[in-house]
Amino acid sequence: MKSLRTVLACSALAFAVVPVGAFAEEAGDNAQIIDEGLNRSQIQQMAHELVDDIGPRLTNSTNMRKAEAWAVAKMKELGLENVRKEGFEFGRGWEVISSNVEMMGPRPLELTAIPVAWTPGTEGPVEGEVIVAPISSPGQFEAYRGKLEGKIVLISRPGTGNEPSQVTFRRLEDDDISSRDLIAIPQHNPDGPGGFARFVNSIKTFPKQLDEFLASEGAIAWAKISYRDAKLLHGTGYNHEVGNTQTLPGVEIAAEDYRRLARLAIGGEAPRLRVDTRVRFIDGDTKSYNIIGEIRGTDPRAGYVMAGAHIDSWHGADGAVDNASGVVTALEAARIIKTLGKRPKRTIRIALWGAEEQGLYGSLAYVRQHIVERAGEEGLSNAELLANWSTLYPVTPKPGFYDMKAYFNMDNGSGKFRGIHAEENIGAIPMLEKWMKPFNGLGAKHVVAGATGGTDHIMFQAVGLPGFQFIQDPLDYGSRLHHTNADTFDHLRPDDLRQASVVMAGMLLAAANDKDTLPREPLPQKPTNTNPFGQ
Amino acid sequence: MKSLRTVLACSALAFAVVPVGAFAEEAGDNAQIIDEGLNRSQIQQMAHELVDDIGPRLTNSTNMRKAEAWAVAKMKELGLENVRKEGFEFGRGWEVISSNVEMMGPRPLELTAIPVAWTPGTEGPVEGEVIVAPISSPGQFEAYRGKLEGKIVLISRPGTGNEPSQVTFRRLEDDDISSRDLIAIPQHNPDGPGGFARFVNSIKTFPKQLDEFLASEGAIAWAKISYRDAKLLHGTGYNHEVGNTQTLPGVEIAAEDYRRLARLAIGGEAPRLRVDTRVRFIDGDTKSYNIIGEIRGTDPRAGYVMAGAHIDSWHGADGAVDNASGVVTALEAARIIKTLGKRPKRTIRIALWGAEEQGLYGSLAYVRQHIVERAGEEGLSNAELLANWSTLYPVTPKPGFYDMKAYFNMDNGSGKFRGIHAEENIGAIPMLEKWMKPFNGLGAKHVVAGATGGTDHIMFQAVGLPGFQFIQDPLDYGSRLHHTNADTFDHLRPDDLRQASVVMAGMLLAAANDKDTLPREPLPQKPTNTNPFGQ
């Protein structure tokens, strides 16, 4: 905190000497934003409410409904206008009631495990021997036919302990950031050469085929290995659509426990497991929701600028750094602007996306509802739309296409902002640099040309709109928190989040008041070869 | 493996050209040892039996008894002679049957927790509110008097998420090792200025006082925080003596879960927990055992050299890198020597220590049984002896004192040997260097003057005997495995262990056959200020 305070003092001094006219007003805005955001932040209180009090927010779960209600109430409390929920079809809700997985023999042992999302529970103890049957494609089914009756099937390859050679908690050096800059490639397509189609197949189509095979063979449950070592769990699963959930209970087992089962099974007597998982499906409302609120602009024809973050999470822990951090940063940015009584020229919109974790469905829905129409999208599910993304042309703008002037996304943990990706929109770089300049002293100073993938801004970039993602200090997001059972409030870094909220507020206000708007890329009308997921 | 094989080929070539006379025989020994240890290793099979089949080996638990029987049988199978168990008084056996800790409100959540060793179970579900009462000394009892009735007491300070800035899995650079060398200080005392006394107080005396206070106040259970983040657990506890076990159930809760409880309790409605832990105390045999076996030397008056490792472990996982790795390395070293039919001049003894984790009690017992007698030790418990170590003079040698010529200890994970600590026995350096030289090409080449603490070799150094600990590549031993619930077979590195077994075999044989013996330090006769625990 001390270094931030020092920066603040220096900035305030500089502003007091230099400003004249419009620049003076802007400089005054930024000094106020920094003061409000660093000294009277509500970040921690909001995070405590969302993360500790509500907890995990798997799409359409009971907790997610609580979080939606919390977000609506919070936006209203902050004085945002036009607060609303915008629904889109998603599927079933699901949540864990209890989970116990034990090895009964050859020696008794309680295992560390978590139910896989949207698989049924055993709803009472079931017992069976394990069989090691790593299956990664339908072509492998034949090898196991007739061998799975009554078994608990270990569907992953066990492997051995990993050797992570990176630092667990890490901040970026300035050199790290500039070296990430990539050659610009105009015109986006977040699918690239079939990327989304492969993604949908791997997370949804093949798991469903495997489930049907295992069930038809009389297996009683299946287990996969955690993809992180040292007892971390995730529980990610994607078959959430009505009529598409799996029939067999599935659990993810901690890597150490899974590998022990596999070694014992291969080395001698197959371990016998008792699995007792209880889950709840919720089918009353199959829609997921984006939560939207605004600070209305003074010029109704000037369009809007937007900041957003997904509010849903996985169920292993409390969804703190993924992505309550983004939610509270965006809300705090809005609070700062409202508290200071700023009236921007353009409307500032805050969007909290639903169902990001299952396929960026919230931002996809927003794009469909407000931005563009794609040929042939009518009647397609979210997954089908994603899988066929590269084939759905032409793309036709809706009126809202012209209203949206900028989108800023946050979804990479709780590390402070170090800059922003121009997402290959080279023409945007000078304006992004200008808007970020007042916050260079807080550590946010790099505008890099390259693109990032994997979260909601790509849905905007993909249709030519200026959507960007911030560069954040990585901290321990990738090493141990992303989607894990350790993603809790105590891993949020409040100093970092305060800085992020200040930068976000400043950039939103600058984008909302700038006499110019950001350049757009051409609306894509045919497939291209770029693939942000692959980078 | 490839690099080791290359080294092997080169070494064999060198030996084929140079050797004459006694040196030729020695060089031939080492080439055979390398070949046998790298190409026909039994390390993995032995580790699988001890780690996967038997599992955790808390002192005097059922599994520890199985491990003792396994070790005796294995030594006999390897052809060791004079195989025996040497008992010493320890206390009660204890093991976990099952453990469930749930938060019932303000929202339901299953917590990650482990019973603290040698505390009773709840033996059925008990429910109560938590209270945050971090107590670290008896002086703090008064502040909580009258507030703990019916409560589950959170006795640790919660803190916040850590920021580990080290690499998780790490090998040493040669420079790292040479820079660890310390200034030599003659004459050891592992206590130093009251070090053992403070240690015993912190792990045993104060926990017992706290337990008595909590029980007298009507608390129903207590919980402490895990000292590692990201869902790792340990469960260490030290009150194992008959008549000294605690009266209240104690659990260690994962850091993330513990801190959430504390935040919720401080922020509003105190969480209500349901604790259901079932444990078993075993009181039939209160002795722990060292397991000893030998390759008898050809000269009965030449004394013996010894390698050792503790075979007990904590109960969170399977005690793989702490310390089955040391056990199987020592057994494999003996197997290599036996298989090659070597008949050393001095006896080679293998010692697998019991009860290391509770205070180095196995090696302490060996020293008392075979090496020296300390004034006033009669009738003292292990803990009392440790706590009063620096006051018990004079130290009188037993006949066995003169028989023991060298002791090599392994207890730092599964990383390969990079050298050895001379433990401030400067006079020993040239001989250690000579014995290690044939294995320099395998990466074991540093003899450093400095001392290490914390494990069984210090009991020998402390009475002036030449006891040493190897320098090992740290890997992920300290970062995530030491005493944790992730210490499983899959984190053993077989290439490293094969190298270690080769180096240990070679050094044992060299020490057993050398015409000279290692210099000894003077038998300590009064307290000094050195403290290996503090280094």
PDB file of N, CA and C in Angstrom, chain A residues 425-504:
ATOM      1  N   ASN A 425      -6.029  -5.152 -32.624  1.00  0.00           N
ATOM      2  CA  ASN A 425      -6.662  -3.954 -33.181  1.00  0.00           C
ATOM      3  C   ASN A 425      -5.627  -2.821 -33.076  1.00  0.00           C
ATOM      4  N   ILE A 426      -4.727  -2.806 -34.048  1.00  0.00           N
ATOM      5  CA  ILE A 426      -3.562  -1.917 -33.981  1.00  0.00           C
ATOM      6  C   ILE A 426      -3.975  -0.451 -33.891  1.00  0.00           C
ATOM      7  N   GLY A 427      -5.037  -0.137 -34.603  1.00  0.00           N
ATOM      8  CA  GLY A 427      -5.490   1.246 -34.616  1.00  0.00           C
ATOM      9  C   GLY A 427      -5.943   1.750 -33.264  1.00  0.00           C
ATOM     10  N   ALA A 428      -6.258   0.832 -32.372  1.00  0.00           N
ATOM     11  CA  ALA A 428      -6.748   1.234 -31.047  1.00  0.00           C
ATOM     12  C   ALA A 428      -5.624   1.613 -30.092  1.00  0.00           C
ATOM     13  N   ILE A 429      -4.409   1.226 -30.437  1.00  0.00           N
ATOM     14  CA  ILE A 429      -3.307   1.373 -29.469  1.00  0.00           C
ATOM     15  C   ILE A 429      -3.112   2.819 -28.984  1.00  0.00           C
ATOM     16  N   PRO A 430      -3.056   3.809 -29.872  1.00  0.00           N
ATOM     17  CA  PRO A 430      -2.807   5.172 -29.369  1.00  0.00           C
ATOM     18  C   PRO A 430      -3.864   5.653 -28.374  1.00  0.00           C
ATOM     19  N   MET A 431      -5.119   5.335 -28.629  1.00  0.00           N
ATOM     20  CA  MET A 431      -6.158   5.786 -27.690  1.00  0.00           C
ATOM     21  C   MET A 431      -6.070   5.034 -26.365  1.00  0.00           C
ATOM     22  N   LEU A 432      -5.818   3.749 -26.435  1.00  0.00           N
ATOM     23  CA  LEU A 432      -5.676   2.974 -25.189  1.00  0.00           C
ATOM     24  C   LEU A 432      -4.500   3.509 -24.375  1.00  0.00           C
ATOM     25  N   GLU A 433      -3.436   3.856 -25.069  1.00  0.00           N
ATOM     26  CA  GLU A 433      -2.262   4.404 -24.362  1.00  0.00           C
ATOM     27  C   GLU A 433      -2.601   5.739 -23.703  1.00  0.00           C
ATOM     28  N   LYS A 434      -3.331   6.548 -24.420  1.00  0.00           N
ATOM     29  CA  LYS A 434      -3.708   7.853 -23.883  1.00  0.00           C
ATOM     30  C   LYS A 434      -4.574   7.686 -22.629  1.00  0.00           C
ATOM     31  N   TRP A 435      -5.562   6.785 -22.701  1.00  0.00           N
ATOM     32  CA  TRP A 435      -6.470   6.601 -21.569  1.00  0.00           C
ATOM     33  C   TRP A 435      -5.765   5.989 -20.356  1.00  0.00           C
ATOM     34  N   MET A 436      -4.762   5.194 -20.625  1.00  0.00           N
ATOM     35  CA  MET A 436      -4.064   4.521 -19.522  1.00  0.00           C
ATOM     36  C   MET A 436      -2.963   5.385 -18.903  1.00  0.00           C
ATOM     37  N   LYS A 437      -2.554   6.409 -19.629  1.00  0.00           N
ATOM     38  CA  LYS A 437      -1.390   7.195 -19.211  1.00  0.00           C
ATOM     39  C   LYS A 437      -1.484   7.722 -17.772  1.00  0.00           C
ATOM     40  N   PRO A 438      -2.633   8.227 -17.335  1.00  0.00           N
ATOM     41  CA  PRO A 438      -2.693   8.740 -15.956  1.00  0.00           C
ATOM     42  C   PRO A 438      -2.415   7.679 -14.894  1.00  0.00           C
ATOM     43  N   PHE A 439      -2.441   6.408 -15.300  1.00  0.00           N
ATOM     44  CA  PHE A 439      -2.276   5.326 -14.320  1.00  0.00           C
ATOM     45  C   PHE A 439      -0.963   4.583 -14.504  1.00  0.00           C
ATOM     46  N   ASN A 440      -0.111   5.115 -15.357  1.00  0.00           N
ATOM     47  CA  ASN A 440       1.211   4.508 -15.551  1.00  0.00           C
ATOM     48  C   ASN A 440       1.971   4.421 -14.234  1.00  0.00           C
ATOM     49  N   GLY A 441       1.832   5.449 -13.425  1.00  0.00           N
ATOM     50  CA  GLY A 441       2.539   5.472 -12.146  1.00  0.00           C
ATOM     51  C   GLY A 441       2.044   4.419 -11.169  1.00  0.00           C
ATOM     52  N   LEU A 442       0.851   3.889 -11.396  1.00  0.00           N
ATOM     53  CA  LEU A 442       0.314   2.798 -10.569  1.00  0.00           C
ATOM     54  C   LEU A 442       0.706   1.430 -11.119  1.00  0.00           C
ATOM     55  N   GLY A 443       1.510   1.433 -12.193  1.00  0.00           N
ATOM     56  CA  GLY A 443       1.979   0.151 -12.725  1.00  0.00           C
ATOM     57  C   GLY A 443       1.255  -0.334 -13.967  1.00  0.00           C
ATOM     58  N   ALA A 444       0.197   0.386 -14.377  1.00  0.00           N
ATOM     59  CA  ALA A 444      -0.552  -0.011 -15.579  1.00  0.00           C
ATOM     60  C   ALA A 444      -0.047   0.835 -16.734  1.00  0.00           C
ATOM     61  N   LYS A 445       0.779   0.263 -17.585  1.00  0.00           N
ATOM     62  CA  LYS A 445       1.374   1.109 -18.600  1.00  0.00           C
ATOM     63  C   LYS A 445       1.654   0.435 -19.932  1.00  0.00           C
ATOM     64  N   HIS A 446       1.347  -0.823 -20.068  1.00  0.00           N
ATOM     65  CA  HIS A 446       1.698  -1.522 -21.307  1.00  0.00           C
ATOM     66  C   HIS A 446       0.467  -1.744 -22.183  1.00  0.00           C
ATOM     67  N   VAL A 447       0.486  -1.182 -23.379  1.00  0.00           N
ATOM     68  CA  VAL A 447      -0.539  -1.537 -24.358  1.00  0.00           C
ATOM     69  C   VAL A 447       0.155  -2.398 -25.403  1.00  0.00           C
ATOM     70  N   VAL A 448      -0.176  -3.677 -25.421  1.00  0.00           N
ATOM     71  CA  VAL A 448       0.485  -4.588 -26.355  1.00  0.00           C
ATOM     72  C   VAL A 448      -0.491  -4.957 -27.462  1.00  0.00           C
ATOM     73  N   ALA A 449       0.058  -5.210 -28.657  1.00  0.00           N
ATOM     74  CA  ALA A 449      -0.791  -5.466 -29.818  1.00  0.00           C
ATOM     75  C   ALA A 449      -1.493  -6.815 -29.738  1.00  0.00           C
ATOM     76  N   GLY A 450      -0.857  -7.780 -29.093  1.00  0.00           N
ATOM     77  CA  GLY A 450      -1.300  -9.164 -29.161  1.00  0.00           C
ATOM     78  C   GLY A 450      -2.683  -9.429 -28.590  1.00  0.00           C
ATOM     79  N   ALA A 451      -3.159 -10.612 -28.897  1.00  0.00           N
ATOM     80  CA  ALA A 451      -4.505 -11.015 -28.489  1.00  0.00           C
ATOM     81  C   ALA A 451      -4.441 -12.025 -27.354  1.00  0.00           C
ATOM     82  N   THR A 452      -5.515 -12.117 -26.597  1.00  0.00           N
ATOM     83  CA  THR A 452      -5.693 -13.164 -25.600  1.00  0.00           C
ATOM     84  C   THR A 452      -7.018 -13.852 -25.871  1.00  0.00           C
ATOM     85  N   GLY A 453      -7.164 -15.037 -25.373  1.00  0.00           N
ATOM     86  CA  GLY A 453      -8.412 -15.761 -25.623  1.00  0.00           C
ATOM     87  C   GLY A 453      -9.026 -16.250 -24.338  1.00  0.00           C
ATOM     88  N   GLY A 454     -10.039 -17.102 -24.478  1.00  0.00           N
ATOM     89  CA  GLY A 454     -10.549 -17.841 -23.343  1.00  0.00           C
ATOM     90  C   GLY A 454     -11.575 -17.147 -22.483  1.00  0.00           C
ATOM     91  N   THR A 455     -11.922 -15.906 -22.771  1.00  0.00           N
ATOM     92  CA  THR A 455     -12.965 -15.288 -21.941  1.00  0.00           C
ATOM     93  C   THR A 455     -13.779 -14.299 -22.768  1.00  0.00           C
ATOM     94  N   ASP A 456     -14.647 -13.562 -22.103  1.00  0.00           N
ATOM     95  CA  ASP A 456     -15.780 -12.948 -22.789  1.00  0.00           C
ATOM     96  C   ASP A 456     -15.472 -11.865 -23.820  1.00  0.00           C
ATOM     97  N   HIS A 457     -14.347 -11.167 -23.716  1.00  0.00           N
ATOM     98  CA  HIS A 457     -14.077 -10.101 -24.683  1.00  0.00           C
ATOM     99  C   HIS A 457     -13.956 -10.615 -26.113  1.00  0.00           C
ATOM    100  N   ILE A 458     -13.590 -11.903 -26.276  1.00  0.00           N
ATOM    101  CA  ILE A 458     -13.391 -12.398 -27.645  1.00  0.00           C
ATOM    102  C   ILE A 458     -14.701 -12.415 -28.427  1.00  0.00           C
ATOM    103  N   MET A 459     -15.825 -12.510 -27.717  1.00  0.00           N
ATOM    104  CA  MET A 459     -17.106 -12.506 -28.415  1.00  0.00           C
ATOM    105  C   MET A 459     -17.345 -11.157 -29.112  1.00  0.00           C
ATOM    106  N   PHE A 460     -16.781 -10.098 -28.541  1.00  0.00           N
ATOM    107  CA  PHE A 460     -16.935  -8.768 -29.148  1.00  0.00           C
ATOM    108  C   PHE A 460     -15.906  -8.562 -30.255  1.00  0.00           C
ATOM    109  N   GLN A 461     -14.656  -8.877 -29.940  1.00  0.00           N
ATOM    110  CA  GLN A 461     -13.603  -8.775 -30.956  1.00  0.00           C
ATOM    111  C   GLN A 461     -13.966  -9.600 -32.184  1.00  0.00           C
ATOM    112  N   ALA A 462     -14.600 -10.743 -31.938  1.00  0.00           N
ATOM    113  CA  ALA A 462     -14.907 -11.656 -33.049  1.00  0.00           C
ATOM    114  C   ALA A 462     -15.872 -11.060 -34.054  1.00  0.00           C
ATOM    115  N   VAL A 463     -16.618 -10.052 -33.640  1.00  0.00           N
ATOM    116  CA  VAL A 463     -17.525  -9.399 -34.606  1.00  0.00           C
ATOM    117  C   VAL A 463     -17.034  -7.988 -34.911  1.00  0.00           C
ATOM    118  N   GLY A 464     -15.754  -7.757 -34.663  1.00  0.00           N
ATOM    119  CA  GLY A 464     -15.153  -6.498 -35.102  1.00  0.00           C
ATOM    120  C   GLY A 464     -15.241  -5.368 -34.107  1.00  0.00           C
ATOM    121  N   LEU A 465     -15.874  -5.603 -32.955  1.00  0.00           N
ATOM    122  CA  LEU A 465     -16.008  -4.525 -31.976  1.00  0.00           C
ATOM    123  C   LEU A 465     -14.742  -4.423 -31.124  1.00  0.00           C
ATOM    124  N   PRO A 466     -14.468  -3.237 -30.625  1.00  0.00           N
ATOM    125  CA  PRO A 466     -13.249  -3.068 -29.834  1.00  0.00           C
ATOM    126  C   PRO A 466     -13.412  -3.603 -28.408  1.00  0.00           C
ATOM    127  N   GLY A 467     -13.150  -4.891 -28.252  1.00  0.00           N
ATOM    128  CA  GLY A 467     -13.221  -5.550 -26.949  1.00  0.00           C
ATOM    129  C   GLY A 467     -11.823  -5.945 -26.496  1.00  0.00           C
ATOM    130  N   PHE A 468     -11.500  -5.630 -25.250  1.00  0.00           N
ATOM    131  CA  PHE A 468     -10.119  -5.787 -24.782  1.00  0.00           C
ATOM    132  C   PHE A 468     -10.069  -6.497 -23.444  1.00  0.00           C
ATOM    133  N   GLN A 469      -8.923  -7.113 -23.192  1.00  0.00           N
ATOM    134  CA  GLN A 469      -8.713  -7.742 -21.893  1.00  0.00           C
ATOM    135  C   GLN A 469      -7.475  -7.120 -21.258  1.00  0.00           C
ATOM    136  N   PHE A 470      -7.557  -6.842 -19.977  1.00  0.00           N
ATOM    137  CA  PHE A 470      -6.415  -6.272 -19.262  1.00  0.00           C
ATOM    138  C   PHE A 470      -5.301  -7.305 -19.078  1.00  0.00           C
ATOM    139  N   ILE A 471      -4.084  -6.805 -18.997  1.00  0.00           N
ATOM    140  CA  ILE A 471      -2.939  -7.624 -18.582  1.00  0.00           C
ATOM    141  C   ILE A 471      -2.848  -7.517 -17.067  1.00  0.00           C
ATOM    142  N   GLN A 472      -2.856  -8.643 -16.395  1.00  0.00           N
ATOM    143  CA  GLN A 472      -2.776  -8.634 -14.927  1.00  0.00           C
ATOM    144  C   GLN A 472      -1.531  -9.376 -14.458  1.00  0.00           C
ATOM    145  N   ASP A 473      -1.009  -8.967 -13.316  1.00  0.00           N
ATOM    146  CA  ASP A 473       0.034  -9.776 -12.683  1.00  0.00           C
ATOM    147  C   ASP A 473      -0.543 -11.173 -12.457  1.00  0.00           C
ATOM    148  N   PRO A 474       0.199 -12.210 -12.845  1.00  0.00           N
ATOM    149  CA  PRO A 474      -0.390 -13.563 -12.778  1.00  0.00           C
ATOM    150  C   PRO A 474      -0.582 -14.086 -11.349  1.00  0.00           C
ATOM    151  N   LEU A 475       0.253 -13.652 -10.426  1.00  0.00           N
ATOM    152  CA  LEU A 475       0.182 -14.159  -9.036  1.00  0.00           C
ATOM    153  C   LEU A 475       0.119 -15.691  -9.057  1.00  0.00           C
ATOM    154  N   ASP A 476      -0.779 -16.291  -8.295  1.00  0.00           N
ATOM    155  CA  ASP A 476      -0.890 -17.753  -8.265  1.00  0.00           C
ATOM    156  C   ASP A 476      -2.159 -18.245  -8.958  1.00  0.00           C
ATOM    157  N   TYR A 477      -2.654 -17.403  -9.873  1.00  0.00           N
ATOM    158  CA  TYR A 477      -3.904 -17.761 -10.569  1.00  0.00           C
ATOM    159  C   TYR A 477      -3.753 -19.062 -11.334  1.00  0.00           C
ATOM    160  N   GLY A 478      -2.761 -19.119 -12.226  1.00  0.00           N
ATOM    161  CA  GLY A 478      -2.593 -20.317 -13.044  1.00  0.00           C
ATOM    162  C   GLY A 478      -1.980 -21.476 -12.273  1.00  0.00           C
ATOM    163  N   SER A 479      -1.137 -21.166 -11.294  1.00  0.00           N
ATOM    164  CA  SER A 479      -0.395 -22.244 -10.642  1.00  0.00           C
ATOM    165  C   SER A 479      -1.251 -23.071  -9.689  1.00  0.00           C
ATOM    166  N   ARG A 480      -2.260 -22.459  -9.070  1.00  0.00           N
ATOM    167  CA  ARG A 480      -2.996 -23.256  -8.086  1.00  0.00           C
ATOM    168  C   ARG A 480      -4.434 -22.837  -7.813  1.00  0.00           C
ATOM    169  N   LEU A 481      -4.904 -21.735  -8.428  1.00  0.00           N
ATOM    170  CA  LEU A 481      -6.241 -21.254  -8.053  1.00  0.00           C
ATOM    171  C   LEU A 481      -7.306 -21.431  -9.140  1.00  0.00           C
ATOM    172  N   HIS A 482      -6.937 -21.287 -10.387  1.00  0.00           N
ATOM    173  CA  HIS A 482      -7.896 -21.287 -11.505  1.00  0.00           C
ATOM    174  C   HIS A 482      -8.737 -22.570 -11.515  1.00  0.00           C
ATOM    175  N   HIS A 483     -10.018 -22.435 -11.222  1.00  0.00           N
ATOM    176  CA  HIS A 483     -10.992 -23.543 -11.207  1.00  0.00           C
ATOM    177  C   HIS A 483     -10.787 -24.519 -10.048  1.00  0.00           C
ATOM    178  N   THR A 484      -9.918 -24.219  -9.086  1.00  0.00           N
ATOM    179  CA  THR A 484      -9.635 -25.227  -8.055  1.00  0.00           C
ATOM    180  C   THR A 484     -10.448 -25.038  -6.776  1.00  0.00           C
ATOM    181  N   ASN A 485     -10.327 -26.031  -5.930  1.00  0.00           N
ATOM    182  CA  ASN A 485     -10.952 -26.008  -4.612  1.00  0.00           C
ATOM    183  C   ASN A 485     -10.210 -25.096  -3.622  1.00  0.00           C
ATOM    184  N   ALA A 486      -9.188 -24.376  -4.103  1.00  0.00           N
ATOM    185  CA  ALA A 486      -8.492 -23.416  -3.233  1.00  0.00           C
ATOM    186  C   ALA A 486      -8.805 -21.976  -3.632  1.00  0.00           C
ATOM    187  N   ASP A 487      -9.795 -21.773  -4.498  1.00  0.00           N
ATOM    188  CA  ASP A 487     -10.088 -20.416  -4.977  1.00  0.00           C
ATOM    189  C   ASP A 487     -11.002 -19.691  -3.986  1.00  0.00           C
ATOM    190  N   THR A 488     -10.382 -19.193  -2.932  1.00  0.00           N
ATOM    191  CA  THR A 488     -11.133 -18.570  -1.835  1.00  0.00           C
ATOM    192  C   THR A 488     -10.693 -17.122  -1.625  1.00  0.00           C
ATOM    193  N   PHE A 489     -11.477 -16.421  -0.832  1.00  0.00           N
ATOM    194  CA  PHE A 489     -11.282 -14.990  -0.559  1.00  0.00           C
ATOM    195  C   PHE A 489      -9.860 -14.648  -0.142  1.00  0.00           C
ATOM    196  N   ASP A 490      -9.265 -15.500   0.676  1.00  0.00           N
ATOM    197  CA  ASP A 490      -7.934 -15.186   1.210  1.00  0.00           C
ATOM    198  C   ASP A 490      -6.865 -15.123   0.127  1.00  0.00           C
ATOM    199  N   HIS A 491      -7.152 -15.601  -1.073  1.00  0.00           N
ATOM    200  CA  HIS A 491      -6.181 -15.493  -2.171  1.00  0.00           C
ATOM    201  C   HIS A 491      -6.424 -14.251  -3.041  1.00  0.00           C
ATOM    202  N   LEU A 492      -7.440 -13.490  -2.748  1.00  0.00           N
ATOM    203  CA  LEU A 492      -7.587 -12.173  -3.384  1.00  0.00           C
ATOM    204  C   LEU A 492      -6.537 -11.236  -2.795  1.00  0.00           C
ATOM    205  N   ARG A 493      -5.971 -10.382  -3.642  1.00  0.00           N
ATOM    206  CA  ARG A 493      -4.993  -9.398  -3.147  1.00  0.00           C
ATOM    207  C   ARG A 493      -5.651  -8.019  -3.192  1.00  0.00           C
ATOM    208  N   PRO A 494      -6.068  -7.506  -2.053  1.00  0.00           N
ATOM    209  CA  PRO A 494      -6.861  -6.264  -2.045  1.00  0.00           C
ATOM    210  C   PRO A 494      -6.127  -5.063  -2.643  1.00  0.00           C
ATOM    211  N   ASP A 495      -4.841  -4.910  -2.392  1.00  0.00           N
ATOM    212  CA  ASP A 495      -4.112  -3.781  -3.000  1.00  0.00           C
ATOM    213  C   ASP A 495      -4.186  -3.848  -4.514  1.00  0.00           C
ATOM    214  N   ASP A 496      -4.034  -5.049  -5.036  1.00  0.00           N
ATOM    215  CA  ASP A 496      -4.105  -5.218  -6.486  1.00  0.00           C
ATOM    216  C   ASP A 496      -5.485  -4.857  -7.020  1.00  0.00           C
ATOM    217  N   LEU A 497      -6.494  -5.311  -6.344  1.00  0.00           N
ATOM    218  CA  LEU A 497      -7.861  -5.072  -6.834  1.00  0.00           C
ATOM    219  C   LEU A 497      -8.222  -3.593  -6.741  1.00  0.00           C
ATOM    220  N   ARG A 498      -7.746  -2.910  -5.722  1.00  0.00           N
ATOM    221  CA  ARG A 498      -8.015  -1.473  -5.640  1.00  0.00           C
ATOM    222  C   ARG A 498      -7.383  -0.754  -6.834  1.00  0.00           C
ATOM    223  N   GLN A 499      -6.142  -1.135  -7.140  1.00  0.00           N
ATOM    224  CA  GLN A 499      -5.488  -0.533  -8.304  1.00  0.00           C
ATOM    225  C   GLN A 499      -6.293  -0.826  -9.570  1.00  0.00           C
ATOM    226  N   ALA A 500      -6.735  -2.074  -9.715  1.00  0.00           N
ATOM    227  CA  ALA A 500      -7.481  -2.451 -10.918  1.00  0.00           C
ATOM    228  C   ALA A 500      -8.768  -1.638 -11.042  1.00  0.00           C
ATOM    229  N   SER A 501      -9.445  -1.444  -9.934  1.00  0.00           N
ATOM    230  CA  SER A 501     -10.712  -0.705  -9.993  1.00  0.00           C
ATOM    231  C   SER A 501     -10.473   0.750 -10.384  1.00  0.00           C
ATOM    232  N   VAL A 502      -9.373   1.299  -9.929  1.00  0.00           N
ATOM    233  CA  VAL A 502      -9.018   2.684 -10.276  1.00  0.00           C
ATOM    234  C   VAL A 502      -8.732   2.799 -11.777  1.00  0.00           C
ATOM    235  N   VAL A 503      -7.929   1.883 -12.287  1.00  0.00           N
ATOM    236  CA  VAL A 503      -7.589   1.915 -13.710  1.00  0.00           C
ATOM    237  C   VAL A 503      -8.837   1.696 -14.559  1.00  0.00           C
ATOM    238  N   MET A 504      -9.665   0.740 -14.140  1.00  0.00           N
ATOM    239  CA  MET A 504     -10.886   0.473 -14.908  1.00  0.00           C
ATOM    240  C   MET A 504     -11.806   1.692 -14.908  1.00  0.00           C
TER     241      MET A 504
END
